[in-house]
Short mmCIF file of C-alpha atoms in Angstrom, two decimals:
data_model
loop_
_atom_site.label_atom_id
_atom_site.label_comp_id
_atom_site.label_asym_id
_atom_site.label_seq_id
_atom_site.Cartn_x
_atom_site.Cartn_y
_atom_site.Cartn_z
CA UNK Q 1 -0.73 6.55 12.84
CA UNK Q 2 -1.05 3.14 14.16
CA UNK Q 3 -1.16 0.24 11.96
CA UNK Q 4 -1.14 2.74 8.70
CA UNK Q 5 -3.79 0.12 6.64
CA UNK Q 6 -5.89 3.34 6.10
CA UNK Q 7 -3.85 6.48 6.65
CA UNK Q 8 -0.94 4.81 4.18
CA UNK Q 9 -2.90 4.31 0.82
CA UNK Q 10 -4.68 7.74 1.41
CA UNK Q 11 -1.37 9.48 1.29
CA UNK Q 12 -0.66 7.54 -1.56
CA UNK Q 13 -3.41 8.55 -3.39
CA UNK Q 14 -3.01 12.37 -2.06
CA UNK Q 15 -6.59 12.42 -0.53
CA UNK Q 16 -4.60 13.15 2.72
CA UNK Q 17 -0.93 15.25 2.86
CA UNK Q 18 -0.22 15.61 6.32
CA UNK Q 19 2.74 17.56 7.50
CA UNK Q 20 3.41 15.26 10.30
CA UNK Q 21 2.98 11.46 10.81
CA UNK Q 22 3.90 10.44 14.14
CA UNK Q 23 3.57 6.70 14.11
CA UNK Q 24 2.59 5.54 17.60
CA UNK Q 25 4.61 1.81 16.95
CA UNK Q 26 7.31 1.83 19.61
CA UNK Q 27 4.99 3.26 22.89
CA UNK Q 28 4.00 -0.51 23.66
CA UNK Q 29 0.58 -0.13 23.31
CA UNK Q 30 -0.25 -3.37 22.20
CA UNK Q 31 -0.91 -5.02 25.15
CA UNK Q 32 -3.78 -6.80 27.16
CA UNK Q 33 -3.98 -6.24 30.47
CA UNK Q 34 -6.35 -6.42 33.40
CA UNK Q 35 -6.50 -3.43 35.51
CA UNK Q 36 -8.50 -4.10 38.15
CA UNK Q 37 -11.71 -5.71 36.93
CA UNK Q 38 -11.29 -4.20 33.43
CA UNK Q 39 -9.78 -5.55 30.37
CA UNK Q 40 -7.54 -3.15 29.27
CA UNK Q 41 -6.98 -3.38 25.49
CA UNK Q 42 -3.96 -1.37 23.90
CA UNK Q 43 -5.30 0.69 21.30
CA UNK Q 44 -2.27 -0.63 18.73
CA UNK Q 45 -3.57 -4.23 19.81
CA UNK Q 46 -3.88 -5.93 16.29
CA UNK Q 47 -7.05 -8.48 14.60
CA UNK Q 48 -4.28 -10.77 15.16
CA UNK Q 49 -3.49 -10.46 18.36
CA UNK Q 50 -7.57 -10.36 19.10
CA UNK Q 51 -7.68 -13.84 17.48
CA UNK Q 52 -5.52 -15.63 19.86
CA UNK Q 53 -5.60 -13.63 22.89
CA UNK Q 54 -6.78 -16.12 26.01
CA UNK Q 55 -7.77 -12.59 27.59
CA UNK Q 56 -10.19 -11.48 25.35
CA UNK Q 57 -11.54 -15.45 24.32
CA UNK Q 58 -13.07 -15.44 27.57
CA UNK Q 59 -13.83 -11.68 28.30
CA UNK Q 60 -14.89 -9.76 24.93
CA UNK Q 61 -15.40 -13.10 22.48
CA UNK Q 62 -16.90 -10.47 20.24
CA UNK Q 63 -13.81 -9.18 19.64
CA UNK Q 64 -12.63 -12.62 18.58
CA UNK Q 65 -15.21 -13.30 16.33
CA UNK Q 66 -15.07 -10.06 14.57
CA UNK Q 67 -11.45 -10.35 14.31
CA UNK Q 68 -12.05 -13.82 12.54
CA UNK Q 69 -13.72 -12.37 9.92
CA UNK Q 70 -11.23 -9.46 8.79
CA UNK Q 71 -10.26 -9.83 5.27
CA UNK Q 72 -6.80 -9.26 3.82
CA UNK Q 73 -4.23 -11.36 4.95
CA UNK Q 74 -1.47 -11.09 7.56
CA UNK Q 75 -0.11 -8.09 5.82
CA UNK Q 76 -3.81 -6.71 7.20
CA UNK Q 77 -4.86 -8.66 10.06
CA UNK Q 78 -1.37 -8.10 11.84
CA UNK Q 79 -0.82 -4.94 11.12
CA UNK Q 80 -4.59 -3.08 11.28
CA UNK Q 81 -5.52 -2.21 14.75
CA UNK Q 82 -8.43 -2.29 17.22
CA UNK Q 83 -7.96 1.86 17.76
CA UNK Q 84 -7.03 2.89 14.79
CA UNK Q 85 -10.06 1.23 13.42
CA UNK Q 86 -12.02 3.26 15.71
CA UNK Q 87 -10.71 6.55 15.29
CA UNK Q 88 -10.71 6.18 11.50
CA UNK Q 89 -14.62 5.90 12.22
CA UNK Q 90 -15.57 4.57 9.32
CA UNK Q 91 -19.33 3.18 8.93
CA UNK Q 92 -18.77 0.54 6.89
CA UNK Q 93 -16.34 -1.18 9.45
CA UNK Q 94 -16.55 -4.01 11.57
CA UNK Q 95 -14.85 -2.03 15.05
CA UNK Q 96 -17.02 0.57 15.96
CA UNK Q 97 -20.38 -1.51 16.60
CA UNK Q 98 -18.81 -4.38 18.80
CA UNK Q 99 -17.22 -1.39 21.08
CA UNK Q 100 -20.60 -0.47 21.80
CA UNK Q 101 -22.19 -4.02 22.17
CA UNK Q 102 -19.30 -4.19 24.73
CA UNK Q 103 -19.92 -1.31 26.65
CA UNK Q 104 -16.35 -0.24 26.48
CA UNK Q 105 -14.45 3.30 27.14
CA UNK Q 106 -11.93 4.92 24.94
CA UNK Q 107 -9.19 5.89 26.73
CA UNK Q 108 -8.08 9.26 25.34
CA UNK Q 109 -4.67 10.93 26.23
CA UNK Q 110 -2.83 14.00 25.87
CA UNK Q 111 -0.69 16.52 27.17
CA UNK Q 112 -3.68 17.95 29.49
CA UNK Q 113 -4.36 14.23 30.95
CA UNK Q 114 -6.64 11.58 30.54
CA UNK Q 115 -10.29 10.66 29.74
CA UNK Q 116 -12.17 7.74 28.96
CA UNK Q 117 -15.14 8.07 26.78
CA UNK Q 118 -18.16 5.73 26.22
CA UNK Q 119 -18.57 4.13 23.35
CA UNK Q 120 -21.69 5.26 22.45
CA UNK Q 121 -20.46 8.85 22.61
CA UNK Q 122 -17.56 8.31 20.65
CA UNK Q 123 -18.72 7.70 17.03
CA UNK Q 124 -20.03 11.19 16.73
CA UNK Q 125 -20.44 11.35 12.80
CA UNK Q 126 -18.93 8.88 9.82
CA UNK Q 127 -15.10 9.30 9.92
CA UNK Q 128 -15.57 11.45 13.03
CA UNK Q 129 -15.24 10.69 16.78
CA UNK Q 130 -15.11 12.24 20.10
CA UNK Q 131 -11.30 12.50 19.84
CA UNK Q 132 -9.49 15.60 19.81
CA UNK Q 133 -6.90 16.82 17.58
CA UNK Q 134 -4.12 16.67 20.60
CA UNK Q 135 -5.56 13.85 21.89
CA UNK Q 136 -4.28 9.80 20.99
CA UNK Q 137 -5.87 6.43 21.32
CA UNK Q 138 -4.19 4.64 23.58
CA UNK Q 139 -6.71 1.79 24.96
CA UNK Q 140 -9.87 0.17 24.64
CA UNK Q 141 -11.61 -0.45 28.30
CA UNK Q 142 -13.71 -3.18 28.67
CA UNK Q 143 -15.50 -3.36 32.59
CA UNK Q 144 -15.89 -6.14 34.65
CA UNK Q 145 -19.17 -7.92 33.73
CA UNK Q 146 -17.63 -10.41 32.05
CA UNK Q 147 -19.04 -10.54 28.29
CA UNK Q 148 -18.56 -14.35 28.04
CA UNK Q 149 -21.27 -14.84 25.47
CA UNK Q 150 -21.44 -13.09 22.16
CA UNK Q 151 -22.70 -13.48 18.87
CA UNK Q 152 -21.30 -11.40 15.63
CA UNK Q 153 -22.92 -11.34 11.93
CA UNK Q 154 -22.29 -9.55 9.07
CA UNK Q 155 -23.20 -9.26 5.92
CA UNK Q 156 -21.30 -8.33 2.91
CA UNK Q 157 -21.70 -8.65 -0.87
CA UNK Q 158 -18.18 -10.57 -1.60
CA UNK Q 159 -15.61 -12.28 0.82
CA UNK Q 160 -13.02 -9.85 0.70
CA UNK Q 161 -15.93 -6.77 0.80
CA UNK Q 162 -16.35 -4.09 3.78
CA UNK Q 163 -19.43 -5.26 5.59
CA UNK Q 164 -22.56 -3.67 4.70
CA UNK Q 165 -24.26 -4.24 7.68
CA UNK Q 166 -22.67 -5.73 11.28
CA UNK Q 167 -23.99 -6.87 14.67
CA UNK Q 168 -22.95 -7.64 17.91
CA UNK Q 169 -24.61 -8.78 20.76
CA UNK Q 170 -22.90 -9.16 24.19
CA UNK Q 171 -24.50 -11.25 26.85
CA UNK Q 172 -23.14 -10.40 30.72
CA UNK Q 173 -24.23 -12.49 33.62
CA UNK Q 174 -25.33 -9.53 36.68
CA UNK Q 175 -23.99 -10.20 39.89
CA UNK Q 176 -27.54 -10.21 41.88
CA UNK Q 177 -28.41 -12.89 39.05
CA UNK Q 178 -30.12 -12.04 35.93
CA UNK Q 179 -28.31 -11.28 32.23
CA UNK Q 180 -27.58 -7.98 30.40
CA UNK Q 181 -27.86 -8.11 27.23
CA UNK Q 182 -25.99 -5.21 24.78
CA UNK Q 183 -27.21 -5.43 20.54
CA UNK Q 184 -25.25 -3.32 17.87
CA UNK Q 185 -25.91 -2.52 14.42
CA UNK Q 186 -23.38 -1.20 12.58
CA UNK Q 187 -22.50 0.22 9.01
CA UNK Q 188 -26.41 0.82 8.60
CA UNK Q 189 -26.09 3.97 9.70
CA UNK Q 190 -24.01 6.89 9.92
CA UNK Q 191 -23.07 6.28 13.41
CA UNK Q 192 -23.16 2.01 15.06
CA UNK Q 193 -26.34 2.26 17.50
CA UNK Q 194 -27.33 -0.37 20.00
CA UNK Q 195 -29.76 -1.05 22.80
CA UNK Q 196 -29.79 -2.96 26.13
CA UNK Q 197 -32.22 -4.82 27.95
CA UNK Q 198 -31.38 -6.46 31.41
CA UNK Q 199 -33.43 -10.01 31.89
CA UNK Q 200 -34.05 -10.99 35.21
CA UNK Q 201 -34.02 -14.98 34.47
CA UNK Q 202 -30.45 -16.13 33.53
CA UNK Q 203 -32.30 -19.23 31.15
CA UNK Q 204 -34.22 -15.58 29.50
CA UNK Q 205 -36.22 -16.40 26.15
CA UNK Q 206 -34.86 -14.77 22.87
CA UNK Q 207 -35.67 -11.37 23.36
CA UNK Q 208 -37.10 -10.32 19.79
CA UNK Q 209 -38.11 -6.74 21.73
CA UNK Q 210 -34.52 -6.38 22.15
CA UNK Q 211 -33.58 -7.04 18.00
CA UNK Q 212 -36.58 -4.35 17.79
CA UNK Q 213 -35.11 -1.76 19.97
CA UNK Q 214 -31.49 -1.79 18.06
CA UNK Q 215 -33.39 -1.39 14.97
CA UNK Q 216 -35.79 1.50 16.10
CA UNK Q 217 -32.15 3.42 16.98
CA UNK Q 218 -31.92 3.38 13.00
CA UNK Q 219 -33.71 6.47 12.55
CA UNK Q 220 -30.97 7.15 9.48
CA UNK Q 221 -29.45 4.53 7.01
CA UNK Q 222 -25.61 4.68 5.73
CA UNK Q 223 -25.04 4.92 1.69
CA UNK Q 224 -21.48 4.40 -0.11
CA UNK Q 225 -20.12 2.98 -3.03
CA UNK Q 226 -21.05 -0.42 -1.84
CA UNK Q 227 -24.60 -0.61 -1.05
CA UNK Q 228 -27.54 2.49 -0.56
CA UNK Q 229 -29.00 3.63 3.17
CA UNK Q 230 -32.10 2.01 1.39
CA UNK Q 231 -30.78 -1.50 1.41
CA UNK Q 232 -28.75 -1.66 4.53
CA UNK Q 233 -31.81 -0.50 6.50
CA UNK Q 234 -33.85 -3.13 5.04
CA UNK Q 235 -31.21 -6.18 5.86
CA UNK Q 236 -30.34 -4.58 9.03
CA UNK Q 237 -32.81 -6.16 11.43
CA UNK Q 238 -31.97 -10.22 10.09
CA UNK Q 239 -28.64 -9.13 10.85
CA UNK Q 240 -29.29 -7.62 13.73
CA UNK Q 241 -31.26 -11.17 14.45
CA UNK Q 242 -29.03 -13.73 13.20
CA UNK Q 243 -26.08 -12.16 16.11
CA UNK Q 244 -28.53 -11.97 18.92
CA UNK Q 245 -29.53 -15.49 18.40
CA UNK Q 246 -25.64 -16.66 17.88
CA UNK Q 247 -24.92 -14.87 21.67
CA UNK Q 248 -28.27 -16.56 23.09
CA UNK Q 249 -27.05 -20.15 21.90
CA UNK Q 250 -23.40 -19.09 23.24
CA UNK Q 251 -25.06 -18.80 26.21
CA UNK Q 252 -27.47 -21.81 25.94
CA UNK Q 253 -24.11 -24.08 25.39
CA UNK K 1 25.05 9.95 8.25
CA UNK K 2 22.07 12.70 7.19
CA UNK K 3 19.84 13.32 10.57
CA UNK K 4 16.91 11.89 8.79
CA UNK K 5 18.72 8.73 7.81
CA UNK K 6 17.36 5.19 8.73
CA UNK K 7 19.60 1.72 9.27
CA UNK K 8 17.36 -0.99 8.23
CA UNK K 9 18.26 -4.74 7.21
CA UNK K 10 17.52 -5.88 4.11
CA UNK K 11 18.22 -9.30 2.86
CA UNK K 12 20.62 -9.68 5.61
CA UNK K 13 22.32 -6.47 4.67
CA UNK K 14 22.48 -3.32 6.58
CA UNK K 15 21.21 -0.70 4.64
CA UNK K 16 21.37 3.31 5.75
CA UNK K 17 18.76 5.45 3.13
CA UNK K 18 17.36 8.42 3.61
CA UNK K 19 13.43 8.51 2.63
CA UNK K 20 11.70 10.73 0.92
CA UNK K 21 8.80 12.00 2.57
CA UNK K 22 5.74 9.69 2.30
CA UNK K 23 7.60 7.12 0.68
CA UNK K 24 6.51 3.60 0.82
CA UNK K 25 8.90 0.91 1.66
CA UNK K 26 7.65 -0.70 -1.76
CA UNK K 27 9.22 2.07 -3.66
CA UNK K 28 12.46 2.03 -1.12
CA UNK K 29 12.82 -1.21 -2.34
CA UNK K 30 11.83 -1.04 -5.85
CA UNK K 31 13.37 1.81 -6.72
CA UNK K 32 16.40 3.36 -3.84
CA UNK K 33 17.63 -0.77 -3.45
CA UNK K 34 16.82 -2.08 -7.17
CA UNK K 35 14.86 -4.63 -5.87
CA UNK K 36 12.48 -5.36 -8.39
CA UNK K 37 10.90 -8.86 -7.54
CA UNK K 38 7.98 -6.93 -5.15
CA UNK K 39 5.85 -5.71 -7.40
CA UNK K 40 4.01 -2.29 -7.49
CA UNK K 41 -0.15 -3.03 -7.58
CA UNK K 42 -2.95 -1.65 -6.52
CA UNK K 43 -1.25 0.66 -3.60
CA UNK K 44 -4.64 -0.22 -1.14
CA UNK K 45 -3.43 -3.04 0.47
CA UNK K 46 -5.57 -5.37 -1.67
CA UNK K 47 -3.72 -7.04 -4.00
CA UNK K 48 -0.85 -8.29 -1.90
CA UNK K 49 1.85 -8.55 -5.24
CA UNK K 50 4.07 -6.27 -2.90
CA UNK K 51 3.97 -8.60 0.35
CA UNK K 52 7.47 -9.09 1.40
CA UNK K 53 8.32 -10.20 5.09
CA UNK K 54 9.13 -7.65 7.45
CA UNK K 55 10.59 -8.48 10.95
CA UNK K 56 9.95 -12.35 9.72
CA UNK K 57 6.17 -11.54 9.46
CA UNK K 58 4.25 -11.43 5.87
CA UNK K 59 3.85 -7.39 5.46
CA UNK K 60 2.35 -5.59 2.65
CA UNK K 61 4.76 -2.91 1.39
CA UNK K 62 2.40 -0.39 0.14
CA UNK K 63 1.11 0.04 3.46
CA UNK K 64 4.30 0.66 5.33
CA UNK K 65 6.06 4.02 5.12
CA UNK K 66 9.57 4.16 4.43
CA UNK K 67 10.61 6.39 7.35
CA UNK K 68 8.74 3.67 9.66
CA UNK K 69 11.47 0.94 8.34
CA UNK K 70 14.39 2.17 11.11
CA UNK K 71 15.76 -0.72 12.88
CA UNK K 72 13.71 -3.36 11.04
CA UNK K 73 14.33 -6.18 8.89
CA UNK K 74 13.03 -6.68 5.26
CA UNK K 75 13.57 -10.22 3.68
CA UNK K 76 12.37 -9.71 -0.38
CA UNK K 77 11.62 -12.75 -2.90
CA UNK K 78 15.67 -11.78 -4.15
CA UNK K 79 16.92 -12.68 -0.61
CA UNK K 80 14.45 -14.98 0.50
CA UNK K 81 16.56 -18.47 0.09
CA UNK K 82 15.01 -19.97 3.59
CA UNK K 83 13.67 -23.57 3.15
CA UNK K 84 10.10 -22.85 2.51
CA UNK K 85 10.64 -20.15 0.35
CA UNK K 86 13.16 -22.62 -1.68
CA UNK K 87 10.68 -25.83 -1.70
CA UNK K 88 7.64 -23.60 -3.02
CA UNK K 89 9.48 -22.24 -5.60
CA UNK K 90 9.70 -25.94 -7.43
CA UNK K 91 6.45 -26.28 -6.41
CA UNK K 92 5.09 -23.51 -7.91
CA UNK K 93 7.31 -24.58 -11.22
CA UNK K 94 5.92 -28.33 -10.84
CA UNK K 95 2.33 -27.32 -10.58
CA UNK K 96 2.09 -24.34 -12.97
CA UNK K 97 1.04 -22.22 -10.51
CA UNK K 98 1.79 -19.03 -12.63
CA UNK K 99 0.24 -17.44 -15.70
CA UNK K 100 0.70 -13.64 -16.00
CA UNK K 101 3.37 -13.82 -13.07
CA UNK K 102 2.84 -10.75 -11.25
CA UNK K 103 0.96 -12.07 -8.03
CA UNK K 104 3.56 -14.64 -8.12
CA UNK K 105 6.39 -13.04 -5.60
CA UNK K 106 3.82 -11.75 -3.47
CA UNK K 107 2.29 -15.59 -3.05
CA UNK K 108 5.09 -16.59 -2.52
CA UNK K 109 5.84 -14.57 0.45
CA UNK K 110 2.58 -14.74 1.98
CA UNK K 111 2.71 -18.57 1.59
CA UNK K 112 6.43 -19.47 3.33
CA UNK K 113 4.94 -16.86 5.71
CA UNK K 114 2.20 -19.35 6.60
CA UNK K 115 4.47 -22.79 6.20
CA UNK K 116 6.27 -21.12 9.08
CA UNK K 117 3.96 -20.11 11.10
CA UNK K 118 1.67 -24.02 10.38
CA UNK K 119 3.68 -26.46 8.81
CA UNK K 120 1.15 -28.77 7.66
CA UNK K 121 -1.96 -26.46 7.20
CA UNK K 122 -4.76 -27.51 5.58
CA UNK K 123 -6.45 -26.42 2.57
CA UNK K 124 -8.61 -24.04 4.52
CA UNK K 125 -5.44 -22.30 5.94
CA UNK K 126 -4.30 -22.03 2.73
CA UNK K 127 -6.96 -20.44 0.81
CA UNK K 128 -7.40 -18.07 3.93
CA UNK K 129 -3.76 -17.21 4.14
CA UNK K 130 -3.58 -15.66 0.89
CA UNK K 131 -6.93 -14.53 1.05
CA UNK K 132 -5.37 -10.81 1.22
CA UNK K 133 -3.21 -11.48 -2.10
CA UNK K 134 -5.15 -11.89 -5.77
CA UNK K 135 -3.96 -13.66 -8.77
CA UNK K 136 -6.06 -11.74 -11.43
CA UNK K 137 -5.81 -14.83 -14.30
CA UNK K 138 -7.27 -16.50 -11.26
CA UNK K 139 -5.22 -19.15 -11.13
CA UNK K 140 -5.71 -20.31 -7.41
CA UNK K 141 -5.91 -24.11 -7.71
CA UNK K 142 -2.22 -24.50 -9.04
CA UNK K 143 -1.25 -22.19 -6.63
CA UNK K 144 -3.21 -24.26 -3.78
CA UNK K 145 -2.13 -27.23 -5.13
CA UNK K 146 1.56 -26.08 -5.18
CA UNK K 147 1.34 -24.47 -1.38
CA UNK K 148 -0.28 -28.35 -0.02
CA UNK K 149 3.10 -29.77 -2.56
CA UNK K 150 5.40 -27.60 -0.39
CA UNK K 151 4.08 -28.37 3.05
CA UNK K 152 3.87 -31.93 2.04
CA UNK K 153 7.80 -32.20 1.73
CA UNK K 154 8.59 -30.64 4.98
CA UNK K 155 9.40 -32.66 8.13
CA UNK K 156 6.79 -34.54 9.99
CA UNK K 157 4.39 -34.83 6.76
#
C-alpha cells in the first residue's frame, strides 16, 4: 500500500480482504533524484509533491500539470501517489497516460532483484500491469531528453469527476537537433496508448499526423459507470488535439 | 503493552490502542477515543466530513488505516484550539456558514489547514482547498465568505 486513497475504501467496502497490508510509508521512497541523466521519481512521490517539485517543473512538466488537476483536496493530493496510481491501473486515471507520453521505466523490485519496465509495456489490461505479485513499485524513471515542453487535457463530466478521456504530449529537444515528440490518450481505452514522431526542424509545424497516429492506437474504447467506449472514442481525438497543441505553444513560448 | 499495540498522539496526548484489523483511524477516533466531532461519511475519500490533521497536514480519516497511525500525531476539531482553528470558528458563527452541520468539522480542518499553509489566500485557494470536502445543503458562499473573514484577521492582512 502506498498512499491507501484506493486500497483503503475498498477494504472498507469488502470488495478487497487482504490478509496482509504492508504499507510501504517509512522506506523513503518519496524522493526526486537525478541519477545520472535520469529523473528518478520515488514511486510514494505524492500529486503534491509533483506540484512544487523544481525537478520535475523543468524535466517532466507533464507531471505538473496533471498533478494540478487532481481533485480531492490535501487529504488526496498529499497523500495519493505517482506509483500507486500506476499499479492500481485504472483506465479512467490521469497517471498511466503521461508515463507513457514521458517515455518513462517502472522500476520494479523484489527479493530476486531489479527491473525497469517501459511504460508502454506496463499497463497490460485495466487494473492490471506488468508487476508481479512479489514485486513493489519503487520509482518512476524518466531519461535524459529533457521533456521541457508538455501539454495535458482532459476531459471530464464534473470538476471533482475521474477523467473520461486524458492526453499528454511531451516535446524533447534531440541532441543532433530536431524534436521528439511523445502523444498519449488515456482512459479511452482499456490500456493509455500513444505514438511518437521525431521532427527534424526544432520550429516543426503542428503535426496533425501525429494527433492521428495516437488515435489510430485506439483500436478499443473504455466503458464504466461514467461514460460508454462509444463516447470516449468519439471525444478522444479533440482531446488528444487540444494537449498536442498546449505542448507545441509550450514550446513556441 | 500487547505486541500489536501502537503509541500515537492525539490532541497532544499519547495514546497506546490496539487496532482492530482494517480499522480506519476515523473509527479509532470515533469510536476507541470518543471523539465524536469527525464525522463518519461517505468512507471514499469524497466527502471530506472526516478530515482531521494528521502530522499537522489536512488528512482524510477514512482513508488512513488505524494500524498505519504508530508514531504519528492526530489533532481532531475537540483538540484543535490553534489560532486559525479558533478565529474560523467565529467566523463560521458570524457568517452562517452552517446549515445541516455535518461538513462543518471537516471544513474546518481542511480550512486552518490552508490558513497555515497561505495566510492570505485568495478566493481561488479557497474554493480549491476544500474542493475535496462537500457541504451537501450547499452552502459554500458562507463558508467562503467565513474562510476570506478568518484570513482577513490574521497578521499582515
Amino acid at each position: 500500500m502506498a498512499g491507501g486513497t484506493w486500497l483503503v475504501p475498498h477494504m472498507s467496502r469488502a470488495e478487497r480482504r487482504p490478509e496482509l497490508v504492508v504499507d510501504l510509508r517509512r522506506l523513503a521512497l518519496r524522493e526526486v533524484v537525478e541519477e545520472g541523466d535520469a529523473l528518478v521519481l520515488g514511486a510514494c512521490v505524492s500529486y503534491e509533491q509533483l506540484k512544487v517539485d523544481r525537478m520535475v517543473r523543468q524535466r517532466a512538466p507533464v507531471l505538473r500539470a496533471m498533478a494540478g488537476g487532481i481533485t480531492g483536496g490535501q487529504g488526496i493530493t498529499a497523500q495519493g501517489t505517482l506509483g500507486g496510481s500506476a499499479c492500481y491501473g485504472n483506465p479512467s486515471s490521469d497517471v498511466p497516460g503521461c508515463l507513457l507520453a514521458l517515455g518513462a521505466r517502472l522500476r520494479l523490485a523484489s527479493t530476486a532483484g531489479t527491473r525497469d519496465v517501459a511504460a508502454r509495456d506496463f499497463f497490460e489490461a485495466p487494473f492490471r500491469t506488468a508487476r508481479r505479485a512479489d514485486e513493489i513499485l519503487v520509482a518512476v524513471v524518466v531519461d535524459a531528453a529533457g521533456h521541457a515542453h508538455a501539454g495535458y487535457h482532459k476531459l471530464k463530466l464534473s470538476g471533482s469527476s475521474w477523467p473520461i478521456v486524458t492526453a499528454a504530449c511531451c516535446i524533447s529537444q534531440r541532441a543532433g537537433g530536431g524534436l521528439h515528440a511523445r502523444l498519449a490518450i488515456g482512459a479511452a481505452g482499456p490500456v493509455p496508448v500513444m505514438a511518437e514522431a521525431t521532427l527534424s526542424s526544432t520550429v516543426a509545424a503542428f503535426p496533425h499526423t501525429l494527433v492521428e497516429a495516437a488515435v489510430a492506437r485506439l483500436t478499443e474504447g473504455w466503458s464504466d459507470e461514467l461514460a460508454d467506449a462509444e463516447y470516449r472514442l468519439a471525444v478522444a481525438p479533440t482531446v488528444a488535439e487540444r494537449a498536442a497543441t498546449a505542448a507545441w505553444e509550450a514550446l513556441d513560448a | 503493552m500487547p505486541e500489536a499495540a501502537i503509541r500515537l498522539t492525539v490532541n497532544g496526548e499519547e495514546r497506546h490502542v490496539l487496532p482492530e484489523p482494517g480499522q480506519l483511524l476515523l473509527d479509532l477516533v470515533r469510536d476507541t477515543l470518543d471523539l465524536k466531532a469527525c464525522h463518519f461519511g461517505c468512507l471514499t475519500g469524497d466527502c471530506g466530513a472526516c478530515t482531521l490533521i494528521v502530522d499537522g497536514m489536512a488528512a482524510k480519516s477514512c482513508l488512513l488505516l488505524a494500524a498505519a497511525m504508530d508514531g504519528r500525531s492526530v489533532l481532531t476539531p475537540e483538540g484543535d484550539t490553534t489560532a486559525e482553528t479558533t478565529r474560523l470558528r467565529a467566523a463560521f458563527i458570524t457568517h452562517g456558514a452552517f446549515q445541516c452541520g455535518f461538513c462543518t468539522s471537516g471544513m474546518l480542518m481542511a480550512a486552518a489547514d490552508l490558513l497555515r499553509r497561505v495566510p492570505h489566500p485568495s478566493p481561488d485557494e479557497i474554493r480549491w482547498a476544500i474542493n475535496g470536502n462537500l457541504c451537501r445543503c450547499t452552502g459554500y458562499e458562507p463558508i467562503i465568505c467565513a474562510i476570506q473573514a478568518a484570513a482577513g484577521q490574521q497578521e499582515g492582512a
